[in-house]
Short mmCIF file of C-alpha atoms in Angstrom, two decimals:
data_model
loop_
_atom_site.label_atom_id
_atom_site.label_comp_id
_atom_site.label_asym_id
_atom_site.label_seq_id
_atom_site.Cartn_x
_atom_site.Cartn_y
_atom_site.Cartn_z
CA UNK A 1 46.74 -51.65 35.03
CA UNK A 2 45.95 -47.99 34.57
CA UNK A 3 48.20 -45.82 36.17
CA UNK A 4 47.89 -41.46 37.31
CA UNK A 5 49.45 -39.45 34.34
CA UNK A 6 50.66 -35.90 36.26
CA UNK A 7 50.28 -32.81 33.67
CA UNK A 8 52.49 -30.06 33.62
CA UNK A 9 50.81 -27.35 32.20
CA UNK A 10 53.84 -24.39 32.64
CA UNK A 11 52.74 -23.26 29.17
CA UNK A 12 49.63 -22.39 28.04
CA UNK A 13 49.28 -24.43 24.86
CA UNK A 14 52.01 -26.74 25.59
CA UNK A 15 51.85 -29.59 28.34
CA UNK A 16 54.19 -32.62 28.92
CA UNK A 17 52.41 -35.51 31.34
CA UNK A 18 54.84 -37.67 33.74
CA UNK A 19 53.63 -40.84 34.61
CA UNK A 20 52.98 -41.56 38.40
CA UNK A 21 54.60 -45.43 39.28
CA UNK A 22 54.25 -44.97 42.84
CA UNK A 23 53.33 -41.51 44.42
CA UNK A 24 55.75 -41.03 47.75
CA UNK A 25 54.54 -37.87 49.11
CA UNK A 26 51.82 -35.14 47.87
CA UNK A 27 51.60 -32.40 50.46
CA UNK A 28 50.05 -29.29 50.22
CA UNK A 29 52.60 -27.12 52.36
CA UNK A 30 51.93 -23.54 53.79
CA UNK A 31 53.71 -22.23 50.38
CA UNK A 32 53.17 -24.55 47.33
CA UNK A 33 51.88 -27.89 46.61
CA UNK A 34 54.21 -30.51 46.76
CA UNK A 35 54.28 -34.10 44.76
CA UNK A 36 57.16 -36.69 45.11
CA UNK A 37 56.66 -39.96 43.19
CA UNK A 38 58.32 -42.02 40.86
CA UNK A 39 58.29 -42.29 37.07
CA UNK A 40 59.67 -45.53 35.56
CA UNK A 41 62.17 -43.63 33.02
CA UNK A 42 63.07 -40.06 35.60
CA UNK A 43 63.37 -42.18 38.74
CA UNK A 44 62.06 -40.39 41.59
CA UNK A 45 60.38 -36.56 40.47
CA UNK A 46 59.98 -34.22 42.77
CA UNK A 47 56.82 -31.38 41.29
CA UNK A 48 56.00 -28.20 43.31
CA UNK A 49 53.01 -26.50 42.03
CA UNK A 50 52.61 -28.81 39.32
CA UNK A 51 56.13 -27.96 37.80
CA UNK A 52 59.12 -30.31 37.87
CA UNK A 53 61.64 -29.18 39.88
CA UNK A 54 64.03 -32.20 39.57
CA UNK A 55 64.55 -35.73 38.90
CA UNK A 56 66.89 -38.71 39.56
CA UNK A 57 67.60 -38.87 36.11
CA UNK A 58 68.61 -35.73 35.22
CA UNK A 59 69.44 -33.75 38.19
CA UNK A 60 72.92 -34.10 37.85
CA UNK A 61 72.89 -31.14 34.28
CA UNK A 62 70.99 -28.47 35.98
CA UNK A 63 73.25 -28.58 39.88
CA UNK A 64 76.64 -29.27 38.19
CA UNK A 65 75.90 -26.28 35.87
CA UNK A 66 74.13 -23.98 38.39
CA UNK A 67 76.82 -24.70 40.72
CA UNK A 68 80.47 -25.41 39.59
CA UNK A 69 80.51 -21.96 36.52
CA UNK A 70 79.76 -19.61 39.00
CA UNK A 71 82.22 -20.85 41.30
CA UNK A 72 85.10 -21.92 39.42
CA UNK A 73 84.33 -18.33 37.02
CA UNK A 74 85.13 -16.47 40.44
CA UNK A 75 88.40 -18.58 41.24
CA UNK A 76 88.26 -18.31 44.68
CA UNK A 77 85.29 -18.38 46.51
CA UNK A 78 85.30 -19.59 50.12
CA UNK A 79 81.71 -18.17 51.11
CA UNK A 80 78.51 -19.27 49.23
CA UNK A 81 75.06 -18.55 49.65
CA UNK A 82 72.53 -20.66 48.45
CA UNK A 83 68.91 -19.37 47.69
CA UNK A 84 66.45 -22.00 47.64
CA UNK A 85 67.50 -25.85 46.35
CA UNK A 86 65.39 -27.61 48.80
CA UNK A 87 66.17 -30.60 47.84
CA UNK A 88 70.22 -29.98 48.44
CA UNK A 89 71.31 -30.86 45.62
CA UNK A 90 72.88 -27.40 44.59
CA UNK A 91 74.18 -27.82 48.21
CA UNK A 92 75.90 -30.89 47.62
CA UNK A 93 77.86 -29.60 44.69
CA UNK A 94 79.11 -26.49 46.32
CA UNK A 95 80.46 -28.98 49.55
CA UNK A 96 82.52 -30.70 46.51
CA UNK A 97 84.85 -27.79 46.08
CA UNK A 98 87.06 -28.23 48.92
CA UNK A 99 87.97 -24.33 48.57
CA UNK A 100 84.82 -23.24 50.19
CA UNK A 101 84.87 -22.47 53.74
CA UNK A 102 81.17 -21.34 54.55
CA UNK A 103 77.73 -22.58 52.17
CA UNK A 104 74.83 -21.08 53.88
CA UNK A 105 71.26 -22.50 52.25
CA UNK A 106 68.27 -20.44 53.05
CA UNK A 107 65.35 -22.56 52.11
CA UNK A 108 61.69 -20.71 52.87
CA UNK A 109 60.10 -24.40 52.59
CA UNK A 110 60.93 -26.51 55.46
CA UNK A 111 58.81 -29.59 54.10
CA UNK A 112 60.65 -29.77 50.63
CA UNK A 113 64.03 -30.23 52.42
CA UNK A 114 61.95 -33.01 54.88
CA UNK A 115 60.55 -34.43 51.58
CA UNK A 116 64.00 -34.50 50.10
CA UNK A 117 65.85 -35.71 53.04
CA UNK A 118 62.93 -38.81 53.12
CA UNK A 119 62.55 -39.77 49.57
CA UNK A 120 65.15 -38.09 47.65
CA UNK A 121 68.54 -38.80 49.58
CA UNK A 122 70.74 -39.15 46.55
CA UNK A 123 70.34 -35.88 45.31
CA UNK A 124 72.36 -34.51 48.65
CA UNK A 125 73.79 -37.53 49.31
CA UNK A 126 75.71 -36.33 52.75
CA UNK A 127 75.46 -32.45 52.10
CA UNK A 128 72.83 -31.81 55.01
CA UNK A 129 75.80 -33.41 57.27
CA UNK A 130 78.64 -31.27 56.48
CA UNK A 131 80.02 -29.32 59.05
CA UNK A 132 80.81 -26.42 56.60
CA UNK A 133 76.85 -26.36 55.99
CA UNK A 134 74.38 -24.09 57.64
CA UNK A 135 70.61 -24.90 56.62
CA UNK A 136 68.50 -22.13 57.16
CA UNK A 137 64.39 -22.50 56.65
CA UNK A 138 63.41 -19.30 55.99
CA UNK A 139 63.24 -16.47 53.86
CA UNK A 140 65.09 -15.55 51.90
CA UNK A 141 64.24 -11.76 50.82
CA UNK A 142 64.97 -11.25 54.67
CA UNK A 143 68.18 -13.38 54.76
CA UNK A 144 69.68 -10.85 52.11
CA UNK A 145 68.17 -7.65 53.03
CA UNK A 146 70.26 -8.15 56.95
CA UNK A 147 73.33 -10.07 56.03
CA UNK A 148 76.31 -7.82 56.25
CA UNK A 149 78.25 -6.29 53.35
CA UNK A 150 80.57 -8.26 51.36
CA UNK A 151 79.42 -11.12 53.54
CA UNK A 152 79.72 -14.04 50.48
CA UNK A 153 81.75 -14.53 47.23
CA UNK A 154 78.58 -16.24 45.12
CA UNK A 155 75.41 -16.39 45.67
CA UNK A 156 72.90 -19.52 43.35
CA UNK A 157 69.46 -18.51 43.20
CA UNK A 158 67.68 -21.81 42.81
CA UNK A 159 63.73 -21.24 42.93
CA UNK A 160 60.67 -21.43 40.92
CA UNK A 161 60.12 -19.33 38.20
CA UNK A 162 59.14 -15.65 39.17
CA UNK A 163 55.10 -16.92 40.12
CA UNK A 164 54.10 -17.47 43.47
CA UNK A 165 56.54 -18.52 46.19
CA UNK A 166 59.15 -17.38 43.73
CA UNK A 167 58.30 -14.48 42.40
CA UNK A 168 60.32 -12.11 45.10
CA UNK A 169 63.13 -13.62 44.18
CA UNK A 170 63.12 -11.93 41.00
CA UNK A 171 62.64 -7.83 42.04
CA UNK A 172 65.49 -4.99 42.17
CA UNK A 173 65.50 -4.76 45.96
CA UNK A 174 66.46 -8.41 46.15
CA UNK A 175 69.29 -7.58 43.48
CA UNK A 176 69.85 -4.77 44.80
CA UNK A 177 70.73 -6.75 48.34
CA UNK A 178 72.83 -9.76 46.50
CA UNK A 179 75.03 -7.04 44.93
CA UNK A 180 75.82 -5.06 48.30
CA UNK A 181 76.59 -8.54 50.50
CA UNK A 182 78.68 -9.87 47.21
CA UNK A 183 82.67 -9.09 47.50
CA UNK A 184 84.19 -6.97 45.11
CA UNK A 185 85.08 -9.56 42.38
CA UNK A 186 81.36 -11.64 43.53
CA UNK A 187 78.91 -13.90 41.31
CA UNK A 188 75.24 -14.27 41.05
CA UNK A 189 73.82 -16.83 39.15
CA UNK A 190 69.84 -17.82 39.05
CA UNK A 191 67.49 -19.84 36.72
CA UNK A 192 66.20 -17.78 34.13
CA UNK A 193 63.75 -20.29 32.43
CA UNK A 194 63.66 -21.57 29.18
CA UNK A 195 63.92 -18.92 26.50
CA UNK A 196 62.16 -20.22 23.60
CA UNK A 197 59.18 -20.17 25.64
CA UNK A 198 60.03 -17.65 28.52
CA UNK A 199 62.29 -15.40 26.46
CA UNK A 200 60.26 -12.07 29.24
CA UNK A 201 61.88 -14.24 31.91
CA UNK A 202 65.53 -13.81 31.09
CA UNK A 203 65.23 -10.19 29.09
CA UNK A 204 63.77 -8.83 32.36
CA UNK A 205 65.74 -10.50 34.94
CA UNK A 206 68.87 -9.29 33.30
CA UNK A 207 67.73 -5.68 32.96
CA UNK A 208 66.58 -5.59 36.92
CA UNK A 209 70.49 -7.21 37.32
CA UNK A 210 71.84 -4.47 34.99
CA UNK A 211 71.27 -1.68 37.18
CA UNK A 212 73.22 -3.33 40.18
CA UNK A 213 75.87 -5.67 38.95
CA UNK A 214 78.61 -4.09 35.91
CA UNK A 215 78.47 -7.52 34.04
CA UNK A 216 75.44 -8.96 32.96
CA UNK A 217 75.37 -12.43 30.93
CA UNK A 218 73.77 -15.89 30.62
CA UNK A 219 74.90 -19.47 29.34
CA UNK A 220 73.16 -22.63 29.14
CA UNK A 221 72.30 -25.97 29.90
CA UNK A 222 70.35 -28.89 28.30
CA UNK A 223 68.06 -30.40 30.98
CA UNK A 224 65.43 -32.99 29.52
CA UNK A 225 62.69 -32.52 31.55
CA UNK A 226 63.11 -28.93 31.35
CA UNK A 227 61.06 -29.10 28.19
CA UNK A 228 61.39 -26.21 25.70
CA UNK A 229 64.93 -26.01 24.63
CA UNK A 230 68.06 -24.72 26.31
CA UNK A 231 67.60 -23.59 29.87
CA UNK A 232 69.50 -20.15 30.62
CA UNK A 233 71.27 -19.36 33.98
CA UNK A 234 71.36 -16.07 34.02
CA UNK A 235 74.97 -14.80 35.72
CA UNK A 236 76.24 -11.26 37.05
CA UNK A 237 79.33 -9.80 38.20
CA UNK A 238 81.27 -6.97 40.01
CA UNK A 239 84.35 -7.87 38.88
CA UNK A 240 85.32 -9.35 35.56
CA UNK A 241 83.42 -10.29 32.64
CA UNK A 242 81.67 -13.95 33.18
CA UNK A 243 82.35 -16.57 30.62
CA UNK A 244 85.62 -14.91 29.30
CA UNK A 245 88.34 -16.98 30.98
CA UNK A 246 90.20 -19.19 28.83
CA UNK A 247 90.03 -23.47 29.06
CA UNK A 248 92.81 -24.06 30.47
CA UNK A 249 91.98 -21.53 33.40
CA UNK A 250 89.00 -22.98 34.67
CA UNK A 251 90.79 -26.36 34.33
CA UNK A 252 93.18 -25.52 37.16
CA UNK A 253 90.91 -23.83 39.11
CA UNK A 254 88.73 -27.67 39.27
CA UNK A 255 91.67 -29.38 39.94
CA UNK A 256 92.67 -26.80 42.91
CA UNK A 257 88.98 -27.53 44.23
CA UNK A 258 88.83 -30.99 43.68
CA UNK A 259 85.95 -31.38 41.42
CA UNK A 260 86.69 -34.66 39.32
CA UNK A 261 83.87 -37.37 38.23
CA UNK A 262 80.93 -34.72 36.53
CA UNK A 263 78.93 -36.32 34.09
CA UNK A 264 77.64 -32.98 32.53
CA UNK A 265 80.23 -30.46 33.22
CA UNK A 266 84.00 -29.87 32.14
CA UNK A 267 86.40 -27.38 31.39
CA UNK A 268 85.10 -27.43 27.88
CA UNK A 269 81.23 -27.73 28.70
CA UNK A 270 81.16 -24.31 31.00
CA UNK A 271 83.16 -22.77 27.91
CA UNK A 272 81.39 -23.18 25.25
CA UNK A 273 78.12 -22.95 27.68
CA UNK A 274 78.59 -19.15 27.12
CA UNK A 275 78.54 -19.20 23.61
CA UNK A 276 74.34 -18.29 23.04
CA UNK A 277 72.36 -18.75 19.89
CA UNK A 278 71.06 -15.27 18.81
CA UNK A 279 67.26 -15.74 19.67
CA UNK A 280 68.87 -16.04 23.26
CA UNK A 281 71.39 -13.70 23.32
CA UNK A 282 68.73 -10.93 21.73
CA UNK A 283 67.53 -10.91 25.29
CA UNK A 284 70.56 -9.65 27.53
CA UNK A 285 71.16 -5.75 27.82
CA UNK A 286 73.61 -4.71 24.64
#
């Protein structure tokens, strides 16, 4: 029985094709197209634009990463604000550190977090529930540009890559914005793409975040169906210098927030995460 193949054509001479088991959902919204469906080795997949966003599979590298190094490198963050990450996942894993008061998710796509709630309810498993939660569908450019000074102690940038829907998220007024609400000693931390292929993507993010922010750096993840290599999160700081605190430090900070039972991230994984081959490293401000 013949089945859809779905192509992802990010690159331009370099494709990888999902095959569609059962397509859930396809929905062209009022910002992107969006396709959920399964895939007989990924689980459910959910595409926007013709780009995987996520899967069952492997979700679990990109939001443990994206989510617990940024927090647990600040030490004590009660306030989070969440930039995209429809599909809550990212949400999910900042709820797990029972040392956050506030997580405020500001999602400009309402139907990827109604798709997500519908046919992807593992990936926030009972985030969207949390009384420490405030969902927000909107935008937002204008969710930074009026929240108050030192309003949050992190801030995850979870969008598309800097096309389309995404592509404000990636400018100096919205850096400029993130650094004013962070607190003195605050974190950003956003997807910077896949350097082997998208080496502009991180080189110029990290010069826009240079001007604003005193520490600029990146580490890395190894997400499957983020084909291309190492994915880099690219991370910025007022106060000290991410990816410099020792093992044992981050160790205790987990434990004081409760995070136990990762299956991609430990005190040793976020680490040595920081530690960057040179053809990505040639791309942060020296």
């Amino acid at each position: 029985m013949s089945r859809e193949w779905i192509s992802e054509g990010l690159y331009e001479g370099w494709r990888q094709e999902l095959r569609v088991d059962r397509m859930l959902a396809r929905r062209k919204s009022a910002f992107q197209d969006i396709a959920v469906f399964e895939n007989v080795d990924l689980g459910r997949v959910l595409m926007l634009d013709g780009v995987v966003q996520i899967t069952e599979r492997d979700e679990f590298v990109y939001q443990e990463m994206l989510t617990h190094v940024p927090l647990l490198e600040h030490g004590d963050a009660k306030r989070v604000l969440i930039i995209g990450a429809g599909d809550g996942g990212v949400l999910r894993r900042v709820l797990e550190h029972g040392t956050v008061e506030k997580a405020v998710m500001v999602e400009i796509d309402g139907d990827v977090i109604a798709l997500s709630k519908e046919f992807l309810p593992s990936i926030a498993g009972d985030a969207w529930n949390d009384p420490r939660a405030d969902v927000i569908v909107g935008d937002g450019i204008e969710y930074v540009t009026n929240a108050a000074d030192g309003s949050f102690d992190v801030i995850i940038v979870d969008s598309t890559d800097p096309i389309g829907v995404g592509e404000v998220l990636f400018t100096d007024s919205f850096y400029r914005h993130c650094a004013r609400i962070l607190t003195a000693n605050g974190i950003i931390v956003n997807q910077c793409g896949v350097p082997f292929m998208q080496a502009d993507e991180l080189r110029d993010t990290s010069a826009r975040r240079a001007q604003f922010f005193d520490h600029v750096s990146a580490y890395v993840a190894a997400v499957p169906t983020y084909v291309g290599g190492f994915m880099t999160l690219g991370v910025a700081a007022k106060g000290h210098v991410p990816g410099q605190q020792p093992v044992d430090v981050i160790r205790a900070r987990a434990h004081k927030a409760g995070i136990t039972g990762t299956r991609y991230w430990t005190p040793e994984m976020h680490v040595a995460s920081f530690t960057l081959p040179p053809y990505i490293a040639q791309n942060l401000p020296r």
